[in-house]
Short mmCIF file of C-alpha atoms and ligand atoms in Angstrom, two decimals:
data_model
loop_
_atom_site.label_atom_id
_atom_site.label_comp_id
_atom_site.label_asym_id
_atom_site.label_seq_id
_atom_site.Cartn_x
_atom_site.Cartn_y
_atom_site.Cartn_z
CA MET A 621 -0.02 0.02 0.00
CA ILE A 622 2.65 2.63 0.98
CA GLY A 623 4.99 3.86 -1.64
CA ARG A 624 7.86 6.30 -1.44
CA LEU A 625 9.00 8.15 1.66
CA ASN A 626 7.70 11.69 0.96
CA HIS A 627 9.30 13.42 3.96
CA VAL A 628 10.64 13.25 7.47
CA ALA A 629 9.26 15.99 9.61
CA ILE A 630 11.36 17.55 12.47
CA ALA A 631 9.81 19.81 15.04
CA VAL A 632 12.11 22.74 15.92
CA PRO A 633 11.94 25.52 18.45
CA ASP A 634 13.62 28.08 16.07
CA ILE A 635 12.77 27.43 12.40
CA GLU A 636 14.95 30.21 11.06
CA ALA A 637 18.06 28.82 12.83
CA ALA A 638 17.20 25.29 11.71
CA ALA A 639 16.75 26.37 8.10
CA ALA A 640 20.05 28.32 8.17
CA GLN A 641 21.76 25.27 9.52
CA TYR A 642 20.40 22.96 6.76
CA ARG A 643 21.30 25.70 4.14
CA GLY A 644 24.74 26.54 5.49
CA THR A 645 26.21 23.80 7.62
CA LEU A 646 24.58 20.87 5.68
CA GLY A 647 24.56 22.61 2.24
CA ALA A 648 20.95 21.60 1.41
CA SER A 649 18.42 23.22 -0.87
CA VAL A 650 16.02 25.00 1.51
CA ARG A 651 12.71 26.52 0.42
CA PRO A 652 11.23 29.63 1.92
CA ALA A 653 9.11 29.31 5.12
CA GLN A 654 5.34 28.97 4.57
CA ASP A 655 2.60 29.44 7.17
CA GLU A 656 -0.02 26.67 7.42
CA PRO A 657 -2.72 28.25 9.67
CA ASP A 658 -5.13 25.34 9.14
CA HIS A 659 -2.47 23.01 10.69
CA GLY A 660 -1.16 25.38 13.28
CA VAL A 661 2.39 25.24 11.93
CA ARG A 662 5.01 27.18 9.96
CA VAL A 663 6.97 24.83 7.68
CA VAL A 664 10.23 24.87 5.78
CA PHE A 665 10.81 22.18 3.13
CA ILE A 666 14.27 20.92 2.32
CA ASP A 667 14.73 19.13 -0.91
CA LEU A 668 17.08 16.18 -0.85
CA PRO A 669 17.89 14.04 -3.86
CA ASN A 670 15.68 11.12 -2.66
CA THR A 671 13.19 12.70 -0.25
CA LYS A 672 12.40 15.93 1.68
CA ILE A 673 12.83 17.17 5.18
CA GLU A 674 9.94 19.22 6.65
CA LEU A 675 10.93 21.59 9.49
CA LEU A 676 7.94 22.44 11.68
CA THR A 677 7.38 24.99 14.34
CA PRO A 678 4.21 26.08 16.12
CA LEU A 679 2.01 28.81 14.57
CA GLY A 680 -0.62 30.49 16.64
CA GLU A 681 -2.45 29.18 19.81
CA GLY A 682 -3.13 25.51 20.33
CA SER A 683 -0.65 24.28 17.71
CA PRO A 684 -0.64 20.46 17.48
CA ILE A 685 3.15 20.44 17.90
CA ALA A 686 3.32 22.68 20.91
CA GLY A 687 3.10 19.74 23.35
CA PHE A 688 5.75 17.88 21.46
CA LEU A 689 8.18 20.74 21.82
CA GLU A 690 7.36 21.05 25.46
CA LYS A 691 8.45 17.43 25.90
CA ASN A 692 11.38 17.85 23.48
CA PRO A 693 12.59 21.43 23.89
CA SER A 694 15.51 21.12 21.55
CA GLY A 695 13.23 19.59 18.83
CA GLY A 696 12.97 16.00 17.45
CA ILE A 697 11.63 13.79 14.73
CA HIS A 698 7.88 14.42 14.76
CA HIS A 699 6.51 12.18 11.88
CA ILE A 700 7.22 10.43 8.71
CA CYS A 701 5.17 10.70 5.58
CA TYR A 702 4.56 7.85 3.11
CA GLU A 703 2.94 8.27 -0.22
CA VAL A 704 -0.21 6.37 -1.18
CA GLU A 705 -2.07 6.26 -4.47
CA ASP A 706 -5.63 6.27 -2.98
CA ILE A 707 -5.90 7.80 0.50
CA ILE A 708 -9.55 6.72 1.08
CA ALA A 709 -8.82 3.14 0.14
CA ALA A 710 -5.66 3.23 2.31
CA ARG A 711 -7.63 4.65 5.24
CA ASP A 712 -10.41 2.13 4.99
CA GLN A 713 -7.99 -0.78 4.78
CA LEU A 714 -6.03 0.53 7.79
CA LYS A 715 -9.12 1.12 9.87
CA ALA A 716 -10.38 -2.38 9.03
CA SER A 717 -7.08 -3.68 10.41
CA GLY A 718 -7.51 -1.80 13.69
CA ALA A 719 -5.30 1.31 13.08
CA ARG A 720 -6.61 4.55 14.45
CA VAL A 721 -6.83 7.58 12.14
CA LEU A 722 -6.43 10.96 13.96
CA GLY A 723 -8.92 13.72 13.89
CA SER A 724 -12.22 13.39 12.05
CA GLY A 725 -10.83 10.60 9.79
CA GLU A 726 -11.38 12.68 6.70
CA PRO A 727 -8.34 13.80 4.69
CA LYS A 728 -7.14 17.36 5.08
CA ILE A 729 -5.22 19.26 2.43
CA GLY A 730 -1.55 19.23 3.53
CA ALA A 731 1.44 21.53 2.98
CA HIS A 732 1.78 20.30 -0.66
CA GLY A 733 -1.82 20.91 -1.56
CA LYS A 734 -2.63 17.24 -1.56
CA PRO A 735 -4.89 15.12 0.82
CA VAL A 736 -3.23 13.90 3.98
CA LEU A 737 -4.17 11.78 6.98
CA PHE A 738 -2.31 10.93 10.24
CA LEU A 739 -2.21 7.56 11.97
CA HIS A 740 -1.96 7.04 15.69
CA PRO A 741 1.64 6.61 16.81
CA LYS A 742 0.75 3.87 19.29
CA ASP A 743 -0.43 1.76 16.36
CA PHE A 744 2.88 2.21 14.49
CA ASN A 745 5.79 1.46 16.83
CA GLY A 746 5.64 4.92 18.47
CA CYS A 747 5.95 6.73 15.20
CA LEU A 748 3.38 9.28 13.97
CA VAL A 749 2.65 8.36 10.33
CA GLU A 750 1.31 10.74 7.70
CA LEU A 751 -0.17 9.41 4.50
CA GLU A 752 -0.18 11.67 1.42
CA GLN A 753 -2.03 10.91 -1.69
CA VAL A 754 0.21 11.64 -4.71
CO1 CO B 885 4.29 16.13 7.07
#
């Protein structure tokens, strides 16, 4: 069902400093920051030859990553995103096998303008999993 690794997301307390580190120290191709008010985050995408890195920092009140940064003040890996061809079919198959889909269970439009869903980390070895339809 899952295809390519679309991105690894890292929650960071200072997204400008993190972006500068990837651009300067690591010599990566870093895109400009974008605000995602629907998701409560500001994101910076970094293009690697075989995948992307998504830097995340809280935006506004009640950001879904605020609690994560409280527990991990210096930041940390927040989720991994796998590509799927049909997100509704993937969701229904996963739910039938007992996996929990976060939120309403309906796909939202993610940072790339494509439908995404998140799966409960306790059902996937402690790793928050994002599915993106490509
Ligand atoms: Co993501």
